[in-house]
mmCIF file of C-alpha atoms in Angstrom:
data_model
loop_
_atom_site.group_PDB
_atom_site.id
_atom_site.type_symbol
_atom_site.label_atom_id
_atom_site.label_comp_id
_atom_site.label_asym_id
_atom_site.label_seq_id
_atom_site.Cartn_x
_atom_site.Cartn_y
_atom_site.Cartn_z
ATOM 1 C CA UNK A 1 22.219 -10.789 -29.057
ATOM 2 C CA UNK A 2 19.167 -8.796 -30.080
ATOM 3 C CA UNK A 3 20.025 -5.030 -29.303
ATOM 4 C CA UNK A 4 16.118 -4.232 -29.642
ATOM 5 C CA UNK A 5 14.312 -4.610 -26.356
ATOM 6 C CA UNK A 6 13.653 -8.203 -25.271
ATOM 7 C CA UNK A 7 10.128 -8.028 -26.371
ATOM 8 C CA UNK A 8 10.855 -6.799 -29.843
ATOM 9 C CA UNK A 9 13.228 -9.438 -30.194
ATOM 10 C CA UNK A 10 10.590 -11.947 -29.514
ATOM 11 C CA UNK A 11 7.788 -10.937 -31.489
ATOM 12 C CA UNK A 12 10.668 -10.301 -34.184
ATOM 13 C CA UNK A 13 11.541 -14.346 -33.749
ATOM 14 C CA UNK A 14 8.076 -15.143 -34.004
ATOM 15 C CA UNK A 15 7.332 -13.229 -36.714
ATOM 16 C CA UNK A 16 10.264 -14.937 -38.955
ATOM 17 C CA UNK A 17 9.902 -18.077 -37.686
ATOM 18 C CA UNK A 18 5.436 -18.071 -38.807
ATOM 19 C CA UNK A 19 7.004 -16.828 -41.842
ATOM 20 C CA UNK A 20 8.995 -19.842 -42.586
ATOM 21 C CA UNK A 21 6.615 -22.486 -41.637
ATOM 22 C CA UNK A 22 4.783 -20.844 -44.164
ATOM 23 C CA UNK A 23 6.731 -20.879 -46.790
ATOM 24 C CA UNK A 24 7.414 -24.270 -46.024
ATOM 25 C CA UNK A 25 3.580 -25.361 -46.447
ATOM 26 C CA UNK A 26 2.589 -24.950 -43.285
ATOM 27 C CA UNK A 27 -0.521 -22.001 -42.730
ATOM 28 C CA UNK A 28 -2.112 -19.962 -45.766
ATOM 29 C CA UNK A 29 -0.028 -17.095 -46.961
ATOM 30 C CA UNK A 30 -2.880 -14.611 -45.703
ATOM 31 C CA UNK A 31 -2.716 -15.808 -42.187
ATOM 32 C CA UNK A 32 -1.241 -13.493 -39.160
ATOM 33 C CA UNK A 33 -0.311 -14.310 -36.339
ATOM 34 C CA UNK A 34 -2.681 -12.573 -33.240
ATOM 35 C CA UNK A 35 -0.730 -11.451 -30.226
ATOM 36 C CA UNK A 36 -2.180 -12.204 -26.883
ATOM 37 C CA UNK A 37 -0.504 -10.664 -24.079
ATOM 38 C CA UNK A 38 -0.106 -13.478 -21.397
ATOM 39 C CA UNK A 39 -0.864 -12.135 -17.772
ATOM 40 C CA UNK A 40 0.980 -13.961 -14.959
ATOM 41 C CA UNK A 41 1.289 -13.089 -11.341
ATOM 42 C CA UNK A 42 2.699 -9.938 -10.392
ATOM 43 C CA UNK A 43 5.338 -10.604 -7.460
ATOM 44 C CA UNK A 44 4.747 -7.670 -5.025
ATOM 45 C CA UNK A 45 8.694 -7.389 -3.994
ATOM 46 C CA UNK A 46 11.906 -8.345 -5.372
ATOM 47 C CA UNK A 47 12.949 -11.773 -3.242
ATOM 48 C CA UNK A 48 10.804 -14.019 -4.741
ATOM 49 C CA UNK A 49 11.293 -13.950 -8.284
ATOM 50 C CA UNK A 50 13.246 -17.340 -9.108
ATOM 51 C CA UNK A 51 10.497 -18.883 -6.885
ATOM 52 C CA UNK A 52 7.310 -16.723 -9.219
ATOM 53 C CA UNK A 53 9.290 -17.969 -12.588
ATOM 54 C CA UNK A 54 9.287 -21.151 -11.555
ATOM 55 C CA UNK A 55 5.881 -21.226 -9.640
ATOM 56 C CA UNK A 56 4.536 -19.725 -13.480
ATOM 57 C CA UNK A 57 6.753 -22.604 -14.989
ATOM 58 C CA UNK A 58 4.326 -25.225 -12.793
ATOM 59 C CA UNK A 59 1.162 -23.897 -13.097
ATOM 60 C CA UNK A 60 1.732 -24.106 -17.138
ATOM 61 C CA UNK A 61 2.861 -27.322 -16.829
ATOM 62 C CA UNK A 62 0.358 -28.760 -14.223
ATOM 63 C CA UNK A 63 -2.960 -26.952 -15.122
ATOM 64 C CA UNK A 64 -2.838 -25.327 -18.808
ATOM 65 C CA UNK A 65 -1.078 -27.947 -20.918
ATOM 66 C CA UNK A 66 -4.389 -28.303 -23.049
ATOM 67 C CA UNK A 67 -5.629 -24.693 -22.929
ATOM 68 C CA UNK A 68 -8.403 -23.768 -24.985
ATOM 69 C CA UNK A 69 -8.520 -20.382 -23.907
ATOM 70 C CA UNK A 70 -5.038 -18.701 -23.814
ATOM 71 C CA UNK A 71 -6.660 -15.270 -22.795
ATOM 72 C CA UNK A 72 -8.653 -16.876 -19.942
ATOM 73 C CA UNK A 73 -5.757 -19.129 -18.503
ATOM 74 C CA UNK A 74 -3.008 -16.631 -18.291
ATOM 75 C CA UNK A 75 -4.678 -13.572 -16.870
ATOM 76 C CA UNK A 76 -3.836 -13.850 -13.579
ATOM 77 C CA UNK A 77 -2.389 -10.359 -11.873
ATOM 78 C CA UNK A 78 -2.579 -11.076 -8.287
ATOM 79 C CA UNK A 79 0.594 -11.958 -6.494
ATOM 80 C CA UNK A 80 1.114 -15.696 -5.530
ATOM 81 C CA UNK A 81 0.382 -16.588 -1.993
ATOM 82 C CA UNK A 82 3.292 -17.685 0.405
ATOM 83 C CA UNK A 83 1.487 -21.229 0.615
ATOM 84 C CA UNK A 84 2.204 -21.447 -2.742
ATOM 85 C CA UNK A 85 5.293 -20.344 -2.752
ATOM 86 C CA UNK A 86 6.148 -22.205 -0.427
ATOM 87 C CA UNK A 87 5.352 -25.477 -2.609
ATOM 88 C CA UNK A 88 7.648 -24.559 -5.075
ATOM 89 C CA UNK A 89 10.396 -24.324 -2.589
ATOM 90 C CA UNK A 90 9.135 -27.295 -0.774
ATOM 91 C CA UNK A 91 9.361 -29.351 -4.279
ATOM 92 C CA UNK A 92 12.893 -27.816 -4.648
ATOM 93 C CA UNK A 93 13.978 -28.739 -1.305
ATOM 94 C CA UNK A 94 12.628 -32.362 -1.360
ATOM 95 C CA UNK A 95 14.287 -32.411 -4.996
ATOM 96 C CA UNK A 96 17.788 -32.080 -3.953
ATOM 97 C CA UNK A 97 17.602 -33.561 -0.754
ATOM 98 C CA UNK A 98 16.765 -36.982 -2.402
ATOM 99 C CA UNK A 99 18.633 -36.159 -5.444
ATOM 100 C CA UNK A 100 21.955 -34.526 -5.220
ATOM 101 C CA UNK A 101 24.778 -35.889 -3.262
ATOM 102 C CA UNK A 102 26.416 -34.005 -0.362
ATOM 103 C CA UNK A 103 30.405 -33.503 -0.543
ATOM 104 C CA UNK A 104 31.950 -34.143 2.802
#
């Protein structure tokens, strides 16, 4: 396990990992990588937060798969709102209803 802070470890993984494509012929030697901080809704208590990960998990899936703009697409601050919350939880609930079987 990384003993630097989560992000550190990250941008540590990155970094190695450009470093190898490169060396493998991937990029030119003289290319960086450029860190964009990604923005995602801030969840304004502590209940909700499986629900927010997953909710972000969605919303990459279903509306930024071909992002042009990374900046523009993932600079949302503003908490979710309980209707959408509440369709994560509805696809959940509809998920294992039809999908897992009950033990009686």
């Amino acid at each position: 396990m990384c003993k630097q802070s989560i992000y550190n470890c990250i941008f540590y993984r990155m970094c190695s990992a450009c470093r190898s494509y490169k060396r493998l012929g991937g990029q030119s030697k003289g290319t960086k990588l450029t860190w964009i901080p990604a923005q995602c809704a801030q969840q304004p208590g502590s209940l909700d937060c499986g629900y927010y990960v997953m909710r972000f998990m969605y919303d990459i899936i279903m509306n930024h798969g071909n992002s042009q703009d990374l900046t523009k697409d993932f600079s949302r601050t503003l908490p979710y709102s309980p209707e959408e919350i509440n369709e994560v939880k509805d696809f959940w609930a509809d998920y294992f209803m039809n999908n897992v079987e009950f033990l009686a």
